[in-house]
Amino acid sequence: DFFQATIEFDGGAVVNLECNWILPPTYPNLVDSRFFALCERGVIDVDRMRSELEAVGPAGFERNTPTAGAALGQVGGFTFAAERHFVDCCLSGAAPLVGAADGVALTRVTCAIVESCRNDGAVIELR
Protein backbone atom coordinates (compact mmCIF):
# COMPACT_ATOMS: atom_id res chain seq x y z
CA ASP A 1 0.00 0.00 0.00
CA PHE A 2 1.14 3.53 -0.75
CA PHE A 3 -0.10 6.82 0.64
CA GLN A 4 0.85 10.33 -0.35
CA ALA A 5 -0.82 13.38 1.16
CA THR A 6 -0.47 17.11 0.80
CA ILE A 7 -1.65 19.03 3.84
CA GLU A 8 -2.19 22.78 3.70
CA PHE A 9 -2.51 24.78 6.92
CA ASP A 10 -4.42 28.03 7.45
CA GLY A 11 -1.16 29.89 8.08
CA GLY A 12 0.18 28.87 4.66
CA ALA A 13 2.48 25.97 5.60
CA VAL A 14 2.35 22.98 3.25
CA VAL A 15 3.35 19.45 4.30
CA ASN A 16 3.90 16.47 2.01
CA LEU A 17 3.72 12.99 3.55
CA GLU A 18 4.30 9.68 1.85
CA CYS A 19 4.52 6.13 3.10
CA ASN A 20 5.01 2.81 1.34
CA TRP A 21 5.29 -0.54 3.05
CA ILE A 22 4.98 -2.97 0.13
CA LEU A 23 8.62 -3.12 -0.88
CA PRO A 24 10.92 -5.70 -2.43
CA PRO A 25 12.70 -8.02 0.03
CA THR A 26 16.03 -6.43 -0.88
CA TYR A 27 14.90 -2.93 0.16
CA PRO A 28 17.04 -1.80 3.13
CA ASN A 29 14.10 -0.58 5.28
CA LEU A 30 10.88 -2.26 6.39
CA VAL A 31 8.90 0.91 5.54
CA ASP A 32 9.69 3.83 3.28
CA SER A 33 8.21 7.09 4.51
CA ARG A 34 8.86 10.78 4.04
CA PHE A 35 7.74 13.95 5.80
CA PHE A 36 8.51 17.31 4.22
CA ALA A 37 7.19 20.58 5.69
CA LEU A 38 7.79 23.76 3.71
CA CYS A 39 7.14 26.83 5.83
CA GLU A 40 7.65 30.56 5.32
CA ARG A 41 10.87 30.68 7.36
CA GLY A 42 12.06 27.10 7.29
CA VAL A 43 11.86 23.47 6.24
CA ILE A 44 11.57 20.19 8.13
CA ASP A 45 12.62 17.11 6.16
CA VAL A 46 12.40 13.55 7.54
CA ASP A 47 13.48 10.83 5.13
CA ARG A 48 13.41 7.24 6.44
CA MET A 49 15.64 5.99 3.61
CA ARG A 50 18.39 8.34 4.73
CA SER A 51 17.26 8.01 8.38
CA GLU A 52 17.71 11.73 8.86
CA LEU A 53 15.75 14.61 10.29
CA GLU A 54 16.75 17.99 8.87
CA ALA A 55 15.51 21.35 10.11
CA VAL A 56 16.31 24.61 8.32
CA GLY A 57 15.32 28.03 9.59
CA PRO A 58 16.54 31.57 10.11
CA ALA A 59 18.95 30.38 12.84
CA GLY A 60 20.63 27.80 10.60
CA PHE A 61 20.62 24.16 9.54
CA GLU A 62 20.48 21.10 11.81
CA ARG A 63 20.72 17.40 10.85
CA ASN A 64 20.07 14.47 13.18
CA THR A 65 19.64 10.74 12.73
CA PRO A 66 17.60 8.32 14.86
CA THR A 67 20.74 7.09 16.61
CA ALA A 68 23.28 9.92 16.38
CA GLY A 69 23.41 13.67 16.83
CA ALA A 70 22.03 16.02 19.43
CA ALA A 71 18.30 16.54 19.94
CA LEU A 72 16.48 18.21 22.84
CA GLY A 73 19.91 19.15 24.19
CA GLN A 74 21.20 15.57 24.58
CA VAL A 75 23.35 13.39 22.36
CA GLY A 76 21.73 10.23 21.07
CA GLY A 77 19.57 11.04 18.06
CA PHE A 78 15.97 12.14 17.71
CA THR A 79 14.48 8.70 18.40
CA PHE A 80 16.44 8.23 21.62
CA ALA A 81 15.83 11.83 22.67
CA ALA A 82 12.05 11.48 22.25
CA GLU A 83 12.01 8.27 24.28
CA ARG A 84 14.29 9.76 26.95
CA HIS A 85 12.07 12.86 27.18
CA PHE A 86 8.94 10.73 27.68
CA VAL A 87 10.58 8.60 30.39
CA ASP A 88 11.95 11.71 32.13
CA CYS A 89 8.46 13.23 32.14
CA CYS A 90 6.97 10.04 33.57
CA LEU A 91 9.58 10.00 36.33
CA SER A 92 9.36 13.71 37.16
CA GLY A 93 5.65 14.29 36.63
CA ALA A 94 6.36 17.01 34.04
CA ALA A 95 4.11 17.40 31.01
CA PRO A 96 5.67 15.98 27.81
CA LEU A 97 6.21 18.23 24.79
CA VAL A 98 3.75 16.02 22.89
CA GLY A 99 0.61 15.18 24.83
CA ALA A 100 -2.60 13.21 24.41
CA ALA A 101 -4.28 16.06 22.50
CA ASP A 102 -1.47 15.91 19.94
CA GLY A 103 -2.07 12.17 19.53
CA VAL A 104 -5.79 12.79 18.98
CA ALA A 105 -4.99 15.50 16.39
CA LEU A 106 -2.59 13.15 14.58
CA THR A 107 -5.25 10.42 14.54
CA ARG A 108 -7.76 12.88 13.02
CA VAL A 109 -5.28 13.79 10.29
CA THR A 110 -4.50 10.14 9.58
CA CYS A 111 -8.22 9.31 9.34
CA ALA A 112 -8.74 12.28 6.98
CA ILE A 113 -5.94 10.99 4.71
CA VAL A 114 -7.57 7.54 4.58
CA GLU A 115 -10.99 9.13 3.93
CA SER A 116 -9.53 11.21 1.10
CA CYS A 117 -8.01 8.08 -0.46
CA ARG A 118 -11.32 6.26 -0.24
CA ASN A 119 -13.00 9.21 -2.01
CA ASP A 120 -10.66 9.59 -5.00
CA GLY A 121 -8.47 12.23 -3.38
CA ALA A 122 -11.29 14.49 -2.18
CA VAL A 123 -10.16 17.43 -0.06
CA ILE A 124 -10.99 16.81 3.61
CA GLU A 125 -11.09 19.90 5.82
CA LEU A 126 -10.36 19.62 9.53
CA ARG A 127 -11.23 22.35 11.98
Short mmCIF file of C-alpha atoms in Angstrom, two decimals, residues 7 19 28 31 33 36 44 48 66 81-83 108 113 116 118:
data_model
loop_
_atom_site.label_atom_id
_atom_site.label_comp_id
_atom_site.label_asym_id
_atom_site.label_seq_id
_atom_site.Cartn_x
_atom_site.Cartn_y
_atom_site.Cartn_z
CA ILE A 7 -1.65 19.03 3.84
CA CYS A 19 4.52 6.13 3.10
CA PRO A 28 17.04 -1.80 3.13
CA VAL A 31 8.90 0.91 5.54
CA SER A 33 8.21 7.09 4.51
CA PHE A 36 8.51 17.31 4.22
CA ILE A 44 11.57 20.19 8.13
CA ARG A 48 13.41 7.24 6.44
CA PRO A 66 17.60 8.32 14.86
CA ALA A 81 15.83 11.83 22.67
CA ALA A 82 12.05 11.48 22.25
CA GLU A 83 12.01 8.27 24.28
CA ARG A 108 -7.76 12.88 13.02
CA ILE A 113 -5.94 10.99 4.71
CA SER A 116 -9.53 11.21 1.10
CA ARG A 118 -11.32 6.26 -0.24
#
